[in-house]
């Protein structure tokens, strides 16, 4: 272990002892202490799922990026491992930025962005981002192999390599900014070291962003999905309300050919907090995604408590008959379930009904009969900080949070299709909520910061009646 890695461990041990747990997740992956952002290097290797992540072990603020590391047998119970990478080489002296992992025979290979300035760090003109390699046999200790792709001439923002194997070659997509246009660049290699420039895979049309972060390119039911996190898209009506988005383009691609897509960028999550998702394959072939459950420049009240940031639940992707991406909790999430508590009453008229008191780790399962629910608003309320409800006038499902900070107060919502039933799986953790709608049709993920005594969950129906076909909740165990 290098000196910097040792120092990080020592610091984390001290900071971990001082965490205030009031909002620290019960079942989402968060750093032991300090700052976390994007998931990195999600991979299954040697019998374990590995999750790395952007990490600053010395502070609750973003800083020189390290790669934090955890592993799991089931994607929901995580074991922390020593910090895997620290910014300590000439190629990554200002940070080990986001990247991915692949299994190459008996070796786990991390491919990440080395972030560095040549001269003062106050201008992008001095910024260089290069792609680097680190390898490991045991999946815990990594040997740095240095830079494998230099910054292309004229570029400065060039980061977040995602590598995959196809046929007998390795491919890599990298996000880039050319003037004010977001791009995804493509590379090919036979050995993860020598990379051949294959040109531009995709590029922003006007309005689609000045920088495309964290690209990921994979096959789903015969289609190709380009998932990425654009910076600089403007809000439109109810959509793209967060500072930055994450979403996808769908199309066709074969090695050596152009990526042909329909130009329609679709957001993956309609809540306040989901960014920089990365996908990986489970050993049984499912395409699973995890994202950062937070948003740049949004207040993070947990920083007072010694930590910041967490990852979303793992989500399985599929395509429906209309080629729309579905995203539902990975099957493994049910491993968190403890006891089930059915809700006895199935019809509410102008009333509130207590479901559970003081909830900090529950999965609520609700199936509403919309035809029998003419109430103006109906759904659930948690204390004074969260409501998730159907607004029958706008025909939308709304997530409304009221944070301790006004910047955390507001709504996100999705349009509801015609239909006589609405099924919701709602995962509440100490400072997050994830709402999965109709088995993956939509998802809303947001951070919440309940104050003491504000964790009672109630069903409600205002101005009329609402009817449930099924209702209950699972207590979730660690
Ligand atoms: C996305 C991102 C990446 C970058 C990393 C730095 O959230 O900005 O583009 O590699 O975070 O921490």
Short mmCIF file of C-alpha atoms and ligand atoms in Angstrom, two decimals:
data_model
loop_
_atom_site.label_atom_id
_atom_site.label_comp_id
_atom_site.label_asym_id
_atom_site.label_seq_id
_atom_site.Cartn_x
_atom_site.Cartn_y
_atom_site.Cartn_z
CA UNK A 1 0.00 0.00 0.00
CA UNK A 2 1.42 3.40 -0.93
CA UNK A 3 1.85 6.18 1.62
CA UNK A 4 -1.08 8.13 0.24
CA UNK A 5 -3.37 5.11 0.43
CA UNK A 6 -2.24 4.45 4.01
CA UNK A 7 -2.89 8.08 4.93
CA UNK A 8 -6.36 7.90 3.44
CA UNK A 9 -7.17 4.79 5.53
CA UNK A 10 -5.96 6.43 8.73
CA UNK A 11 -7.99 9.53 8.07
CA UNK A 12 -11.12 7.53 7.21
CA UNK A 13 -10.87 5.53 10.42
CA UNK A 14 -10.88 8.74 12.45
CA UNK A 15 -13.67 10.37 10.46
CA UNK A 16 -15.83 7.26 10.54
CA UNK A 17 -15.84 7.31 14.35
CA UNK A 18 -17.28 10.81 14.24
CA UNK A 19 -20.16 10.27 11.82
CA UNK A 20 -23.59 11.42 12.92
CA UNK A 21 -25.80 8.56 11.68
CA UNK A 22 -29.13 10.42 11.54
CA UNK A 23 -29.12 10.54 7.70
CA UNK A 24 -26.44 7.92 6.97
CA UNK A 25 -28.02 5.25 4.72
CA UNK A 26 -29.15 1.98 6.26
CA UNK A 27 -28.95 0.01 3.01
CA UNK A 28 -27.50 2.21 0.24
CA UNK A 29 -23.78 2.25 -0.42
CA UNK A 30 -22.07 5.36 0.93
CA UNK A 31 -18.43 6.07 1.75
CA UNK A 32 -17.32 5.20 5.30
CA UNK A 33 -16.84 8.95 5.74
CA UNK A 34 -16.00 11.93 3.57
CA UNK A 35 -17.20 12.69 0.07
CA UNK A 36 -18.56 10.33 -2.63
CA UNK A 37 -19.81 10.99 -6.15
CA UNK A 38 -20.02 8.80 -9.28
CA UNK A 39 -20.06 5.01 -9.20
CA UNK A 40 -16.93 3.71 -10.96
CA UNK A 41 -15.65 0.32 -12.09
CA UNK A 42 -18.83 -1.64 -11.38
CA UNK A 43 -17.95 -5.23 -12.16
CA UNK A 44 -18.33 -8.85 -11.15
CA UNK A 45 -14.90 -10.41 -10.55
CA UNK A 46 -13.85 -13.62 -8.87
CA UNK A 47 -17.15 -14.24 -7.09
CA UNK A 48 -17.78 -10.68 -5.93
CA UNK A 49 -19.53 -7.59 -7.17
CA UNK A 50 -17.17 -4.65 -6.88
CA UNK A 51 -18.23 -1.03 -6.67
CA UNK A 52 -15.64 1.71 -6.81
CA UNK A 53 -16.61 5.34 -6.53
CA UNK A 54 -15.32 8.89 -6.73
CA UNK A 55 -14.15 9.62 -3.22
CA UNK A 56 -12.49 12.34 -1.19
CA UNK A 57 -11.45 10.68 2.06
CA UNK A 58 -10.14 13.84 3.71
CA UNK A 59 -13.25 15.97 3.63
CA UNK A 60 -17.00 16.02 3.03
CA UNK A 61 -16.40 18.27 0.03
CA UNK A 62 -15.27 17.26 -3.43
CA UNK A 63 -11.46 17.39 -3.70
CA UNK A 64 -8.55 15.45 -5.23
CA UNK A 65 -10.38 12.33 -6.31
CA UNK A 66 -9.54 8.86 -5.01
CA UNK A 67 -11.31 5.63 -5.87
CA UNK A 68 -13.23 4.29 -2.88
CA UNK A 69 -13.99 0.58 -2.98
CA UNK A 70 -16.56 -1.88 -1.66
CA UNK A 71 -17.62 -5.39 -2.57
CA UNK A 72 -20.76 -7.44 -2.19
CA UNK A 73 -22.13 -10.91 -2.83
CA UNK A 74 -25.66 -9.71 -3.45
CA UNK A 75 -25.51 -6.03 -4.52
CA UNK A 76 -27.19 -4.82 -1.35
CA UNK A 77 -24.94 -5.84 1.54
CA UNK A 78 -21.62 -4.10 1.01
CA UNK A 79 -18.26 -4.59 2.66
CA UNK A 80 -15.85 -1.66 2.60
CA UNK A 81 -12.37 -2.30 1.22
CA UNK A 82 -9.27 -0.09 1.33
CA UNK A 83 -9.20 2.91 -0.97
CA UNK A 84 -8.04 1.53 -4.34
CA UNK A 85 -6.48 4.54 -6.07
CA UNK A 86 -5.05 7.83 -4.87
CA UNK A 87 -3.95 10.72 -7.08
CA UNK A 88 -0.24 10.09 -6.82
CA UNK A 89 1.23 9.71 -10.29
CA UNK A 90 2.37 12.33 -12.77
CA UNK A 91 -0.59 11.34 -14.98
CA UNK A 92 -3.29 11.75 -12.30
CA UNK A 93 -1.72 14.18 -9.86
CA UNK A 94 -4.90 16.26 -9.44
CA UNK A 95 -7.34 13.36 -9.34
CA UNK A 96 -8.30 9.83 -10.34
CA UNK A 97 -11.54 10.67 -12.13
CA UNK A 98 -14.34 8.34 -13.16
CA UNK A 99 -13.86 5.18 -15.17
CA UNK A 100 -14.73 1.53 -15.45
CA UNK A 101 -13.46 -1.99 -14.79
CA UNK A 102 -13.13 -5.10 -16.93
CA UNK A 103 -11.98 -8.63 -16.24
CA UNK A 104 -9.06 -9.64 -18.44
CA UNK A 105 -8.35 -13.33 -17.77
CA UNK A 106 -7.37 -13.52 -14.11
CA UNK A 107 -6.79 -9.76 -13.84
CA UNK A 108 -9.12 -6.98 -12.80
CA UNK A 109 -8.32 -3.89 -14.86
CA UNK A 110 -9.41 -0.37 -13.91
CA UNK A 111 -9.46 2.22 -16.67
CA UNK A 112 -9.89 5.74 -15.34
CA UNK A 113 -9.20 9.37 -16.12
CA UNK A 114 -6.03 10.99 -14.88
CA UNK A 115 -6.81 14.63 -14.15
CA UNK A 116 -3.94 17.12 -14.14
CA UNK A 117 -3.01 20.70 -14.83
CA UNK A 118 0.14 21.81 -16.57
CA UNK A 119 0.58 25.12 -14.75
CA UNK A 120 -1.96 27.02 -12.62
CA UNK A 121 -5.28 25.21 -12.10
CA UNK A 122 -7.37 28.31 -12.68
CA UNK A 123 -7.97 27.84 -16.40
CA UNK A 124 -9.16 25.01 -18.62
CA UNK A 125 -6.33 25.93 -20.98
CA UNK A 126 -3.99 24.18 -18.52
CA UNK A 127 -6.28 21.17 -18.01
CA UNK A 128 -5.32 17.75 -19.37
CA UNK A 129 -7.36 14.61 -18.93
CA UNK A 130 -5.76 11.33 -19.96
CA UNK A 131 -6.91 7.72 -19.70
CA UNK A 132 -4.99 5.45 -17.32
CA UNK A 133 -4.81 1.77 -16.44
CA UNK A 134 -4.38 -0.01 -13.09
CA UNK A 135 -4.47 -3.78 -12.61
CA UNK A 136 -4.96 -6.27 -9.80
CA UNK A 137 -4.90 -10.00 -9.27
CA UNK A 138 -6.63 -10.06 -5.90
CA UNK A 139 -9.23 -7.37 -6.65
CA UNK A 140 -8.04 -5.31 -3.67
CA UNK A 141 -4.51 -4.04 -4.36
CA UNK A 142 -3.87 -2.26 -7.65
CA UNK A 143 -0.73 -1.65 -9.63
CA UNK A 144 -0.69 1.55 -11.62
CA UNK A 145 0.23 1.00 -15.24
CA UNK A 146 0.21 4.70 -16.16
CA UNK A 147 -1.35 6.55 -19.05
CA UNK A 148 -2.74 4.60 -22.00
CA UNK A 149 -4.42 7.43 -23.97
CA UNK A 150 -3.14 11.00 -24.00
CA UNK A 151 -5.43 14.03 -24.40
CA UNK A 152 -6.20 14.47 -28.12
CA UNK A 153 -4.73 17.72 -29.49
CA UNK A 154 -7.00 20.70 -28.81
CA UNK A 155 -9.15 18.93 -26.17
CA UNK A 156 -9.17 19.60 -22.43
CA UNK A 157 -12.31 17.87 -21.14
CA UNK A 158 -11.83 14.24 -22.09
CA UNK A 159 -12.90 11.79 -19.41
CA UNK A 160 -14.84 8.86 -17.94
CA UNK A 161 -13.70 5.85 -20.03
CA UNK A 162 -16.11 2.91 -20.19
CA UNK A 163 -14.55 -0.26 -21.58
CA UNK A 164 -16.19 -3.44 -22.83
CA UNK A 165 -15.27 -6.56 -24.76
CA UNK A 166 -16.85 -7.32 -28.12
CA UNK A 167 -15.71 -10.04 -30.54
CA UNK A 168 -11.99 -10.24 -29.95
CA UNK A 169 -11.38 -6.57 -29.21
CA UNK A 170 -11.70 -4.16 -26.33
CA UNK A 171 -13.67 -0.98 -26.97
CA UNK A 172 -13.76 2.24 -24.98
CA UNK A 173 -16.10 5.23 -25.05
CA UNK A 174 -14.87 8.51 -23.54
CA UNK A 175 -16.86 11.71 -22.90
CA UNK A 176 -15.51 14.92 -24.39
CA UNK A 177 -16.16 18.60 -24.87
CA UNK A 178 -15.23 20.24 -28.17
CA UNK A 179 -15.81 23.98 -27.83
CA UNK A 180 -19.38 23.86 -26.57
CA UNK A 181 -20.43 20.52 -27.96
CA UNK A 182 -20.66 17.29 -26.00
CA UNK A 183 -19.19 14.23 -27.66
CA UNK A 184 -18.51 10.56 -27.16
CA UNK A 185 -15.23 9.29 -28.63
CA UNK A 186 -14.58 5.66 -29.48
CA UNK A 187 -11.33 3.64 -29.14
CA UNK A 188 -10.33 0.04 -29.83
CA UNK A 189 -7.55 -2.13 -28.43
CA UNK A 190 -6.34 -5.73 -28.37
CA UNK A 191 -4.56 -5.50 -25.00
CA UNK A 192 -6.03 -2.57 -22.98
CA UNK A 193 -2.72 -0.71 -23.46
CA UNK A 194 -2.44 0.30 -27.11
CA UNK A 195 -5.59 2.09 -28.17
CA UNK A 196 -6.62 2.99 -31.70
CA UNK A 197 -8.73 6.12 -32.23
CA UNK A 198 -11.99 5.11 -33.94
CA UNK A 199 -13.40 8.64 -34.14
CA UNK A 200 -16.57 10.22 -32.82
CA UNK A 201 -19.32 7.79 -31.86
CA UNK A 202 -21.96 10.43 -31.13
CA UNK A 203 -22.15 14.15 -30.73
CA UNK A 204 -24.64 16.69 -29.34
CA UNK A 205 -27.17 18.26 -31.68
CA UNK A 206 -27.85 21.91 -30.79
CA UNK A 207 -29.36 22.02 -27.29
CA UNK A 208 -28.03 18.62 -26.23
CA UNK A 209 -25.25 19.88 -24.00
CA UNK A 210 -21.72 21.29 -23.98
CA UNK A 211 -20.15 18.26 -22.28
CA UNK A 212 -21.19 14.61 -22.15
CA UNK A 213 -19.96 12.96 -18.96
CA UNK A 214 -19.85 9.30 -18.05
CA UNK A 215 -20.80 7.63 -21.35
CA UNK A 216 -21.71 3.95 -21.35
CA UNK A 217 -22.53 1.93 -24.48
CA UNK A 218 -24.19 -1.47 -24.34
CA UNK A 219 -26.53 -3.89 -26.04
CA UNK A 220 -30.04 -4.44 -24.73
CA UNK A 221 -32.41 -6.81 -26.51
CA UNK A 222 -30.55 -6.34 -29.81
CA UNK A 223 -30.52 -2.52 -29.63
CA UNK A 224 -27.59 -0.31 -28.66
CA UNK A 225 -28.04 2.06 -25.76
CA UNK A 226 -25.78 5.08 -25.36
CA UNK A 227 -26.28 6.18 -21.76
CA UNK A 228 -24.58 9.42 -20.70
CA UNK A 229 -24.81 12.44 -18.44
CA UNK A 230 -24.95 15.67 -20.45
CA UNK A 231 -24.13 19.04 -18.95
CA UNK A 232 -25.86 22.10 -20.36
CA UNK A 233 -29.30 20.90 -21.46
CA UNK A 234 -32.10 23.38 -20.72
CA UNK A 235 -35.22 22.47 -18.74
CA UNK A 236 -38.37 21.95 -20.81
CA UNK A 237 -41.68 21.90 -18.97
CA UNK A 238 -41.54 19.10 -16.42
CA UNK A 239 -38.40 17.60 -17.89
CA UNK A 240 -34.68 18.08 -17.38
CA UNK A 241 -35.28 20.14 -14.23
CA UNK A 242 -32.02 19.15 -12.51
CA UNK A 243 -28.76 21.01 -13.03
CA UNK A 244 -27.43 18.07 -15.09
CA UNK A 245 -29.27 15.09 -16.53
CA UNK A 246 -28.67 11.43 -17.15
CA UNK A 247 -30.36 9.60 -19.97
CA UNK A 248 -29.93 7.67 -23.17
CA UNK A 249 -30.09 7.50 -26.94
CA UNK A 250 -31.21 4.27 -28.57
CA UNK A 251 -29.96 3.00 -31.91
CA UNK A 252 -28.04 0.45 -33.95
CA UNK A 253 -24.32 -0.11 -34.12
CA UNK A 254 -21.80 -2.68 -35.27
CA UNK A 255 -18.02 -2.48 -34.82
CA UNK A 256 -16.55 -0.40 -37.62
CA UNK A 257 -19.87 1.26 -38.42
CA UNK A 258 -21.54 4.52 -37.38
CA UNK A 259 -23.93 4.65 -34.45
CA UNK A 260 -27.36 5.36 -35.96
CA UNK A 261 -29.91 6.66 -33.46
CA UNK A 262 -33.11 8.70 -33.51
CA UNK A 263 -31.69 11.73 -31.69
CA UNK A 264 -34.21 11.48 -28.87
CA UNK A 265 -32.57 11.94 -25.49
CA UNK A 266 -34.71 10.39 -22.77
CA UNK A 267 -34.06 10.96 -19.08
CA UNK A 268 -33.65 7.83 -17.00
CA UNK A 269 -34.92 9.07 -13.69
CA UNK A 270 -37.44 11.82 -13.01
CA UNK A 271 -36.47 12.64 -9.42
CA UNK A 272 -34.14 15.33 -8.09
CA UNK A 273 -31.06 13.18 -7.58
CA UNK A 274 -29.73 10.67 -10.06
CA UNK A 275 -26.52 11.30 -11.95
CA UNK A 276 -23.58 9.61 -13.64
CA UNK A 277 -25.14 6.12 -13.82
CA UNK A 278 -22.89 3.26 -14.89
CA UNK A 279 -23.95 -0.21 -16.01
CA UNK A 280 -22.45 -3.67 -15.71
CA UNK A 281 -23.46 -7.25 -16.47
CA UNK A 282 -24.36 -9.70 -13.73
CA UNK A 283 -22.94 -13.22 -14.23
CA UNK A 284 -26.42 -14.33 -15.38
CA UNK A 285 -26.50 -11.65 -18.09
CA UNK A 286 -28.68 -8.91 -16.57
CA UNK A 287 -27.78 -5.29 -17.39
CA UNK A 288 -27.66 -3.50 -14.04
CA UNK A 289 -27.22 0.20 -13.39
CA UNK A 290 -26.29 2.24 -10.34
CA UNK A 291 -26.08 6.01 -10.19
CA UNK A 292 -25.01 8.73 -7.79
CA UNK A 293 -28.05 9.58 -5.69
CA UNK A 294 -27.28 13.32 -5.53
CA UNK A 295 -26.80 16.29 -7.82
CA UNK A 296 -23.98 18.73 -8.39
CA UNK A 297 -24.37 22.10 -6.65
CA UNK A 298 -27.31 20.93 -4.58
CA UNK A 299 -26.99 21.41 -0.80
CA UNK A 300 -25.89 18.29 1.09
CA UNK A 301 -26.94 18.72 4.72
CA UNK A 302 -25.20 15.44 5.64
CA UNK A 303 -21.87 17.24 5.24
CA UNK A 304 -22.34 18.53 8.82
CA UNK A 305 -22.48 14.85 9.82
CA UNK A 306 -19.12 13.83 8.35
CA UNK A 307 -20.13 12.27 5.06
CA UNK A 308 -21.66 13.21 1.69
CA UNK A 309 -23.24 11.26 -1.16
CA UNK A 310 -24.52 7.73 -1.75
CA UNK A 311 -25.27 5.40 -4.63
CA UNK A 312 -28.73 4.42 -5.83
CA UNK A 313 -30.12 0.94 -5.48
CA UNK A 314 -28.98 -1.43 -8.25
CA UNK A 315 -31.55 -1.36 -11.08
CA UNK A 316 -32.12 -3.85 -13.85
CA UNK A 317 -32.63 -2.48 -17.36
CA UNK A 318 -34.82 -3.91 -20.08
CA UNK A 319 -36.67 -2.65 -23.17
CA UNK A 320 -40.41 -2.81 -23.58
CA UNK A 321 -42.24 -3.55 -26.86
CA UNK A 322 -42.03 0.14 -27.80
CA UNK A 323 -38.28 0.17 -27.24
CA UNK A 324 -38.61 2.23 -24.10
CA UNK A 325 -36.10 1.62 -21.38
CA UNK A 326 -37.53 0.05 -18.22
CA UNK A 327 -35.65 0.30 -14.96
CA UNK A 328 -36.71 -1.70 -11.94
CA UNK A 329 -34.99 -2.71 -8.71
CA UNK A 330 -32.56 -5.59 -9.28
CA UNK A 331 -34.02 -8.87 -8.00
CA UNK A 332 -31.36 -8.93 -5.27
CA UNK A 333 -33.02 -5.97 -3.55
CA UNK A 334 -35.64 -8.31 -2.11
CA UNK A 335 -32.81 -9.81 -0.02
CA UNK A 336 -33.20 -6.73 2.19
CA UNK A 337 -36.77 -7.63 3.09
CA UNK A 338 -37.54 -8.48 6.71
CA UNK A 339 -41.19 -8.72 7.77
CA UNK A 340 -44.22 -7.74 5.71
CA UNK A 341 -46.97 -5.62 7.21
CA UNK A 342 -50.19 -5.43 5.22
CA UNK A 343 -52.23 -2.23 5.43
CA UNK A 344 -55.75 -3.21 6.43
CA UNK A 345 -57.84 -0.33 5.08
CA UNK A 346 -58.25 -0.24 1.32
CA UNK A 347 -60.43 2.80 0.83
CA UNK A 348 -59.81 6.33 2.05
CA UNK A 349 -62.16 9.28 1.86
CA UNK A 350 -60.89 12.69 2.94
CA UNK A 351 -58.63 11.10 5.52
CA UNK A 352 -55.14 10.17 6.63
CA UNK A 353 -54.21 6.73 7.82
CA UNK A 354 -51.01 5.80 9.65
CA UNK A 355 -49.04 3.08 7.86
CA UNK A 356 -45.90 2.99 9.97
CA UNK A 357 -44.28 5.20 12.58
CA UNK A 358 -40.68 6.33 12.57
CA UNK A 359 -39.72 4.62 9.31
CA UNK A 360 -36.09 4.76 8.22
CA UNK A 361 -35.73 1.61 6.11
CA UNK A 362 -38.90 0.41 4.42
CA UNK A 363 -40.21 -0.67 1.05
CA UNK A 364 -43.83 0.33 0.53
CA UNK A 365 -45.82 -1.57 -2.08
CA UNK A 366 -48.99 0.18 -3.17
CA UNK A 367 -51.37 -0.65 -5.97
CA UNK A 368 -53.99 2.00 -6.55
CA UNK A 369 -57.21 1.47 -8.46
CA UNK A 370 -57.27 4.72 -10.38
CA UNK A 371 -60.77 4.29 -11.75
CA UNK A 372 -62.09 3.99 -8.20
CA UNK A 373 -59.93 6.94 -7.02
CA UNK A 374 -61.51 10.27 -7.97
CA UNK A 375 -59.91 12.11 -5.00
CA UNK A 376 -58.15 15.28 -6.10
CA UNK A 377 -54.92 14.10 -4.50
CA UNK A 378 -54.03 10.76 -2.96
CA UNK A 379 -50.85 8.98 -1.98
CA UNK A 380 -48.44 8.93 0.95
CA UNK A 381 -47.03 11.59 3.19
CA UNK A 382 -43.99 11.26 5.46
CA UNK A 383 -43.83 13.82 8.27
CA UNK A 384 -43.58 17.36 6.98
CA UNK A 385 -40.86 16.57 4.43
CA UNK A 386 -42.20 14.25 1.73
CA UNK A 387 -45.38 13.58 -0.24
CA UNK A 388 -45.76 11.15 -3.14
CA UNK A 389 -49.18 11.48 -4.67
CA UNK A 390 -51.39 11.34 -7.70
CA UNK A 391 -52.68 14.75 -8.71
CA UNK A 392 -55.89 13.92 -10.54
CA UNK A 393 -56.23 17.39 -12.04
CA UNK A 394 -52.88 17.33 -13.80
CA UNK A 395 -52.91 13.52 -14.19
CA UNK A 396 -49.42 13.30 -12.77
CA UNK A 397 -47.58 11.37 -10.11
CA UNK A 398 -45.79 13.94 -7.97
CA UNK A 399 -42.84 13.65 -5.59
CA UNK A 400 -42.74 16.69 -3.34
CA UNK A 401 -39.97 17.22 -0.82
CA UNK A 402 -39.47 20.01 1.71
CA UNK A 403 -35.89 20.17 2.81
CA UNK A 404 -34.24 21.97 5.68
CA UNK A 405 -32.82 24.18 2.92
CA UNK A 406 -35.10 25.92 0.41
CA UNK A 407 -32.95 24.67 -2.46
CA UNK A 408 -34.05 21.16 -1.47
CA UNK A 409 -37.73 22.04 -1.55
CA UNK A 410 -39.82 21.37 -4.63
CA UNK A 411 -41.53 18.84 -6.83
CA UNK A 412 -40.71 16.43 -9.62
CA UNK A 413 -43.42 14.54 -11.45
CA UNK A 414 -44.28 12.24 -14.32
CA UNK A 415 -47.35 12.03 -16.56
CA UNK A 416 -49.61 9.11 -15.84
CA UNK A 417 -50.84 7.03 -18.75
CA UNK A 418 -54.47 6.00 -18.95
CA UNK A 419 -54.98 2.79 -17.10
CA UNK A 420 -56.89 1.43 -14.23
CA UNK A 421 -54.06 0.66 -11.94
CA UNK A 422 -50.90 2.27 -10.63
CA UNK A 423 -48.35 0.19 -8.82
CA UNK A 424 -45.60 1.79 -6.78
CA UNK A 425 -42.58 0.36 -5.00
CA UNK A 426 -41.26 3.09 -2.74
CA UNK A 427 -37.89 2.61 -1.01
CA UNK A 428 -37.30 4.89 1.95
CA UNK A 429 -33.87 5.09 3.55
CA UNK A 430 -32.63 7.57 6.14
CA UNK A 431 -32.07 10.30 3.56
CA UNK A 432 -33.45 9.04 0.27
CA UNK A 433 -36.54 7.89 -1.51
CA UNK A 434 -36.72 5.89 -4.76
CA UNK A 435 -40.10 5.39 -6.39
CA UNK A 436 -40.45 2.68 -9.04
CA UNK A 437 -43.62 3.03 -11.09
CA UNK A 438 -45.51 0.18 -12.80
CA UNK A 439 -42.70 -2.33 -12.78
CA UNK A 440 -40.02 -0.06 -14.22
CA UNK A 441 -41.94 2.37 -16.49
CA UNK A 442 -40.57 5.31 -14.55
CA UNK A 443 -38.47 6.05 -11.52
CA UNK A 444 -38.14 9.08 -9.25
CA UNK A 445 -35.15 9.29 -6.90
CA UNK A 446 -34.62 12.14 -4.47
CA UNK A 447 -32.74 12.93 -1.30
CA UNK A 448 -34.75 13.85 1.77
CA UNK A 449 -33.61 15.03 5.20
CA UNK A 450 -36.35 14.27 7.72
CA UNK A 451 -36.15 16.16 11.00
CA UNK A 452 -36.58 14.28 14.31
CA UNK A 453 -40.15 13.03 14.69
CA UNK A 454 -40.93 13.47 10.98
CA UNK A 455 -40.76 9.88 9.80
CA UNK A 456 -44.32 8.68 10.23
CA UNK A 457 -45.76 7.47 6.94
CA UNK A 458 -49.45 7.93 6.23
CA UNK A 459 -51.75 7.24 3.33
CA UNK A 460 -53.99 10.12 2.41
CA UNK A 461 -56.86 11.10 0.14
CA UNK A 462 -57.90 14.76 -0.20
CA UNK A 463 -61.21 15.96 -1.61
CA UNK A 464 -62.67 12.59 -2.40
CA UNK A 465 -62.03 8.89 -2.32
CA UNK A 466 -59.03 6.76 -3.26
CA UNK A 467 -58.98 2.97 -3.44
CA UNK A 468 -56.11 0.53 -3.04
CA UNK A 469 -56.03 -2.94 -4.54
CA UNK A 470 -52.96 -3.93 -2.51
CA UNK A 471 -51.05 -2.12 0.19
CA UNK A 472 -48.35 -3.02 2.64
CA UNK A 473 -44.75 -2.49 3.52
CA UNK A 474 -41.61 -4.47 4.18
CA UNK A 475 -39.21 -3.54 6.91
CA UNK A 476 -35.75 -3.61 5.34
CA UNK A 477 -32.81 -5.08 7.22
CA UNK A 478 -29.18 -4.41 6.72
C1 LIG B 1 -19.42 13.34 -13.12
C2 LIG B 1 -17.98 13.82 -13.03
C3 LIG B 1 -17.12 13.09 -14.06
C4 LIG B 1 -15.75 13.17 -13.46
C5 LIG B 1 -16.04 13.06 -11.98
C6 LIG B 1 -15.11 13.86 -11.11
O1 LIG B 1 -20.16 13.56 -11.97
O2 LIG B 1 -17.91 15.22 -13.21
O3 LIG B 1 -17.19 13.62 -15.35
O4 LIG B 1 -14.91 12.15 -13.90
O5 LIG B 1 -17.36 13.50 -11.79
O6 LIG B 1 -15.30 13.58 -9.76
#
